[in-house]
Structures are given as structure tokens and as C-alpha cells.
PDB file of C-alpha atoms in Angstrom:
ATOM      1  CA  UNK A 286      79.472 150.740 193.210  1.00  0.00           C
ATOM      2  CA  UNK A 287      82.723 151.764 194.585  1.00  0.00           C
ATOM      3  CA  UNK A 288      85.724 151.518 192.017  1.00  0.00           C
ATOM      4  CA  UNK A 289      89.599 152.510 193.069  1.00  0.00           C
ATOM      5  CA  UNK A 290      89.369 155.642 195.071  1.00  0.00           C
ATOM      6  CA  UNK A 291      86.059 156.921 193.850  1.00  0.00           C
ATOM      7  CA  UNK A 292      82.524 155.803 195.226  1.00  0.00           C
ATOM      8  CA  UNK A 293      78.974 155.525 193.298  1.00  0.00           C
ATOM      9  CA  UNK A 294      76.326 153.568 193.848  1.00  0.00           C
ATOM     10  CA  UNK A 295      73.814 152.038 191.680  1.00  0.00           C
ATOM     11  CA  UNK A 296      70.845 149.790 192.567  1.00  0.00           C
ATOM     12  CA  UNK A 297      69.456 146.659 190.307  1.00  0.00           C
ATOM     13  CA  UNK A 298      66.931 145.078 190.692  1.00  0.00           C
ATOM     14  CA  UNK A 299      65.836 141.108 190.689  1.00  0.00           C
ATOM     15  CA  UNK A 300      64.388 140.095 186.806  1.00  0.00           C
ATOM     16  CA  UNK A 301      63.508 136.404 187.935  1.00  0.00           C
ATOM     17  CA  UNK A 302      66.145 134.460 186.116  1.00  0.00           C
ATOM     18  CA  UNK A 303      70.026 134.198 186.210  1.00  0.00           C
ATOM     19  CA  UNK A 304      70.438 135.564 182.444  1.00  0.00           C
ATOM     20  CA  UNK A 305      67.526 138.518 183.681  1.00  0.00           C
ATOM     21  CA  UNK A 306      69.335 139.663 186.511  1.00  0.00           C
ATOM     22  CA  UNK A 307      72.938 139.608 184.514  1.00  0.00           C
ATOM     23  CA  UNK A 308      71.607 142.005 182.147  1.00  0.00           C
ATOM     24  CA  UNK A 309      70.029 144.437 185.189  1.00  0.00           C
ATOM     25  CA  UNK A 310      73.779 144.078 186.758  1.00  0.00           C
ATOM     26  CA  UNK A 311      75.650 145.152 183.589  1.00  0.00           C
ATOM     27  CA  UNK A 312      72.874 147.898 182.182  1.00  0.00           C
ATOM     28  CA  UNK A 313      72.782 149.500 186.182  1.00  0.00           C
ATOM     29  CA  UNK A 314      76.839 148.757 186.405  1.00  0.00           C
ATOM     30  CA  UNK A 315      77.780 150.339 183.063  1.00  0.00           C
ATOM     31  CA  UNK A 316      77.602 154.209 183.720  1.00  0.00           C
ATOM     32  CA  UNK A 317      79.773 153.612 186.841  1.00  0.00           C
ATOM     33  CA  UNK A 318      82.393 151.612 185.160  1.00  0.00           C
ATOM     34  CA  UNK A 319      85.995 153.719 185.686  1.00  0.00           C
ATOM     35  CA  UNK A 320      88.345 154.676 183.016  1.00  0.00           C
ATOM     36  CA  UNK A 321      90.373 151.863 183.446  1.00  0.00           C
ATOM     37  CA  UNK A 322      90.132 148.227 184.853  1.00  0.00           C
ATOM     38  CA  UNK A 323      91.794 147.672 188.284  1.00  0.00           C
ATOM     39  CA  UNK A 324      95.013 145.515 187.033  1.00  0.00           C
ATOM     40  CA  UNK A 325      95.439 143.913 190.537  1.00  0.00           C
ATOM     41  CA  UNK A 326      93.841 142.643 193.868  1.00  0.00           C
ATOM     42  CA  UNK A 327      90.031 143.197 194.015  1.00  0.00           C
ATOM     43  CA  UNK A 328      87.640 143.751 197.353  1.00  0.00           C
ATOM     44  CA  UNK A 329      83.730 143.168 196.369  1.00  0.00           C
ATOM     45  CA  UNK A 330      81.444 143.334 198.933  1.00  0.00           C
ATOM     46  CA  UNK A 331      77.619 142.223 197.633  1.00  0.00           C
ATOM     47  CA  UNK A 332      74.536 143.271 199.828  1.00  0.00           C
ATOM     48  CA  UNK A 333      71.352 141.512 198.680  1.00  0.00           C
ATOM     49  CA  UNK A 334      68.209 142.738 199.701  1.00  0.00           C
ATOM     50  CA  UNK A 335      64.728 140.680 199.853  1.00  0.00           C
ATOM     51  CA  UNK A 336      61.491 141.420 200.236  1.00  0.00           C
ATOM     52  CA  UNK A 337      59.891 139.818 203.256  1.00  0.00           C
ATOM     53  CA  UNK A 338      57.072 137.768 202.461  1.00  0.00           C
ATOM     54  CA  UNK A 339      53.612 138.240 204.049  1.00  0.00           C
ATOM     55  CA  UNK A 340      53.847 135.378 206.183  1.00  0.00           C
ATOM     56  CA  UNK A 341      56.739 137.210 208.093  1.00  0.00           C
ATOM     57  CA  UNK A 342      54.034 139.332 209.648  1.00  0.00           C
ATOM     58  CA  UNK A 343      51.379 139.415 211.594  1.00  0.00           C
ATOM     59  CA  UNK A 344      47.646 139.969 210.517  1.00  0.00           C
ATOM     60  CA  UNK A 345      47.806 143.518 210.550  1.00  0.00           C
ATOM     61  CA  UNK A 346      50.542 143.325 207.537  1.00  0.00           C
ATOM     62  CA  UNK A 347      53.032 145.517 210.086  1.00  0.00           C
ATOM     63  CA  UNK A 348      54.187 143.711 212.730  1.00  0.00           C
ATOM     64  CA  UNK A 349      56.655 140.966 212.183  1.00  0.00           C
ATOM     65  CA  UNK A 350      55.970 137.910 213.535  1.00  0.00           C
ATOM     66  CA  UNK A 351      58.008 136.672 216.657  1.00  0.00           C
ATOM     67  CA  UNK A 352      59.112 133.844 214.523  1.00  0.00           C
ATOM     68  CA  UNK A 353      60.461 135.694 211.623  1.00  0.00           C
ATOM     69  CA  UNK A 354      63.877 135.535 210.644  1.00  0.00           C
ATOM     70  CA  UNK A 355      66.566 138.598 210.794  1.00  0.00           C
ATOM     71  CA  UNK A 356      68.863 137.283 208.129  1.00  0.00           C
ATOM     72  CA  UNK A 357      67.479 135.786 204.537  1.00  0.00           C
ATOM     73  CA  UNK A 358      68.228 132.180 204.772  1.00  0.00           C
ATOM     74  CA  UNK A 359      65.748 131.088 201.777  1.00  0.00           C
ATOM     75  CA  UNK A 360      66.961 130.410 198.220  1.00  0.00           C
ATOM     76  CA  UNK A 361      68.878 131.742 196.063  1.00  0.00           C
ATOM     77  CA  UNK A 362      71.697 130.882 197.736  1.00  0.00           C
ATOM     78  CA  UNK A 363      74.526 133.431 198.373  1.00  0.00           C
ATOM     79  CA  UNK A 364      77.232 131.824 196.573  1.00  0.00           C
ATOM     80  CA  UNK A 365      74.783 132.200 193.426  1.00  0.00           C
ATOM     81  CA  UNK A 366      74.334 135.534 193.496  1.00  0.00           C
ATOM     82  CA  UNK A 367      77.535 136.362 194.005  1.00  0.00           C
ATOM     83  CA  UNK A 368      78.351 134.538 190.727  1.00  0.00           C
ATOM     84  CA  UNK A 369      75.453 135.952 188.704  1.00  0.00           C
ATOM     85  CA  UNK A 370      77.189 139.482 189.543  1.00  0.00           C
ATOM     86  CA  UNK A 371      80.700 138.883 188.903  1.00  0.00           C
ATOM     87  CA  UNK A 372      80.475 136.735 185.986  1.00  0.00           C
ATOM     88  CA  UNK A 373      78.075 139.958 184.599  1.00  0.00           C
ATOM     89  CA  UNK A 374      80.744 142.462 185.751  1.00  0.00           C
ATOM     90  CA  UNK A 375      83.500 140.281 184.056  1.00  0.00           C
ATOM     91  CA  UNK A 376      81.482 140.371 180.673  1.00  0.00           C
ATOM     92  CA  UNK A 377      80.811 143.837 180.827  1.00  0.00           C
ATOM     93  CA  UNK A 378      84.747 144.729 181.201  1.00  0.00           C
ATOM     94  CA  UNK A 379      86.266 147.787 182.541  1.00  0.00           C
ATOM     95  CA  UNK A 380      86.137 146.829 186.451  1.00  0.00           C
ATOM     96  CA  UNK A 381      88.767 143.893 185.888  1.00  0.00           C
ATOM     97  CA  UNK A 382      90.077 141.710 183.871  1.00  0.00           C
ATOM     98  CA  UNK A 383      89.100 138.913 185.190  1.00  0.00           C
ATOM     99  CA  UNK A 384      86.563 137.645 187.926  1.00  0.00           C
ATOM    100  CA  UNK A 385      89.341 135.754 189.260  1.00  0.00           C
ATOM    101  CA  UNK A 386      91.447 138.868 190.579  1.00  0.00           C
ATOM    102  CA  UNK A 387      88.713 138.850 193.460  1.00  0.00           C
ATOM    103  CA  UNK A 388      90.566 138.251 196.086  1.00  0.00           C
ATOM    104  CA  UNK A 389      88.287 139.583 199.046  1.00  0.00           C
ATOM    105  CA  UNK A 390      84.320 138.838 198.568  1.00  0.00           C
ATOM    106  CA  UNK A 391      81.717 139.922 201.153  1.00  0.00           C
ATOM    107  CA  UNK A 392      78.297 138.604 200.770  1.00  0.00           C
ATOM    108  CA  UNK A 393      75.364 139.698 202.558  1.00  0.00           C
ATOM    109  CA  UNK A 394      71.775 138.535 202.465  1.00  0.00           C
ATOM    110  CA  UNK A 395      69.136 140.568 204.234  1.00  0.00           C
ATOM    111  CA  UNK A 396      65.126 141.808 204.188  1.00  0.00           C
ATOM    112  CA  UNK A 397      64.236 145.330 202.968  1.00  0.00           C
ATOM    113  CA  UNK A 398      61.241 147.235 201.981  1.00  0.00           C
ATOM    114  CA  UNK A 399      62.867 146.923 198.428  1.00  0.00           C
ATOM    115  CA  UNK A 400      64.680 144.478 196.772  1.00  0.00           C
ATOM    116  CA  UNK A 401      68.008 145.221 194.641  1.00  0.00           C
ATOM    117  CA  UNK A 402      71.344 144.881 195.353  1.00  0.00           C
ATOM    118  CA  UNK A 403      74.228 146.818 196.725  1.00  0.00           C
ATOM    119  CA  UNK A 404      77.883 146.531 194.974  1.00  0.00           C
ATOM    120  CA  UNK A 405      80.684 147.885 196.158  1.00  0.00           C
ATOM    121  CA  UNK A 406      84.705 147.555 194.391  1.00  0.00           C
ATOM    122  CA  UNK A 407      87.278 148.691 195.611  1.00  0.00           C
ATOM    123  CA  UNK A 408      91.185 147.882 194.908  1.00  0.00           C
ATOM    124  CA  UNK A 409      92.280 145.455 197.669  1.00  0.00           C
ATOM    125  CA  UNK A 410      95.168 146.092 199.955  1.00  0.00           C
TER     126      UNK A 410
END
């Protein structure tokens, strides 16, 4: 997570429903939370990061198939996760005040050797 001028970075990790992965957002969010809420403008960029399933690759289990997509394009959808992770942010408190002071939002979807997501906040220009 990256909060103001200061940078951190914490990892969480997919539970398998909305209310599951809230509570992995706020438990890995709360030791980074700063010593006070930003009070304006917020930048959040999201980075997502899948698992590819087997089917991506060929027989050996290492190769990717020619076929297989770069970008996730598979449920959940982007716009969900992004929700999931602000509304859990917003509960938590101490990042903002409200979800709604968002007023740049980056969302990336993409394969990985292991899932979790990336969150980043900073104060926006």
C-alpha cells in the first residue's frame, strides 16, 4: 500500500467470497494504515493477480498454450473487485473518509504464479 508520501506494501489473498476477501483486505491493510486519513483527493491503483488455470498450458504443465490469454478477462469482473477493496478500506477507516474521495482508480487484472492483490494510495494531485 502506498499512503501520502510514504510507501508499503502488503499482499492479500483471494478467500472465495466477497465478505472473505473484505476481511483479508482490512486484516492485510490494517498495519499499513497512516496516522491520519487523507482529507482530500485520492489516487488507488488495484493490481489483481490470478492464477492461470491448467488449461492455459500445454501438456507438459510449462508451456503456455498459443491460445492463452495475456490479460485476465474471466470473472470476477474488475469493477467488483475494485468495490470489494474500497468499500473494505472505507470500513476499516484511517485511509479516507470516504470511498467517494477516489477520484483517480487504476484497475489491473493479470496472471501470476500467485494470486493476491496489489494496493497502492496515494494523495491525488
Amino acid at each position: 500500500m502506498k499512503v501520502g508520501g510514504g510507501k508499503y506494501s502488503a499482499r492479500v489473498f483471494d478467500t472465495g467470497t466477497a465478505e472473505g476477501w473484505k476481511s483479508a483486505v482490512a486484516f492485510n491493510a490494517r498495519p499499513h494504515t497512516p496516522a491520519a486519513p487523507i482529507a482530500g483527493p485520492v489516487r488507488v491503483k488495484l493490481a489483481f493477480v490470478f492464477k492461470r488455470p491448467k488449461s492455459h498450458f500445454r501438456s507438459n504443465g510449462v508451456e503456455l498454450r498459443p491460445e492463452a490469454p495475456a490479460k485476465h478477462t474471466a470473472r470476477p469482473d474488475a469493477d467488483n473487485l475494485a468495490k470489494a477493496v474500497l468499500d473494505a478500506l472505507t470500513q476499516l477507516g484511517g485511509f479516507w473518509k470516504d470511498d467517494s474521495q477516489v477520484a483517480v482508480l487504476a484497475i489491473y487484472k493479470d496472471y501470476g504464479n500467485q494470486a493476491g492483490a496489489f494496493v497502492e494510495i496515494k494523495e491525488a494531485a
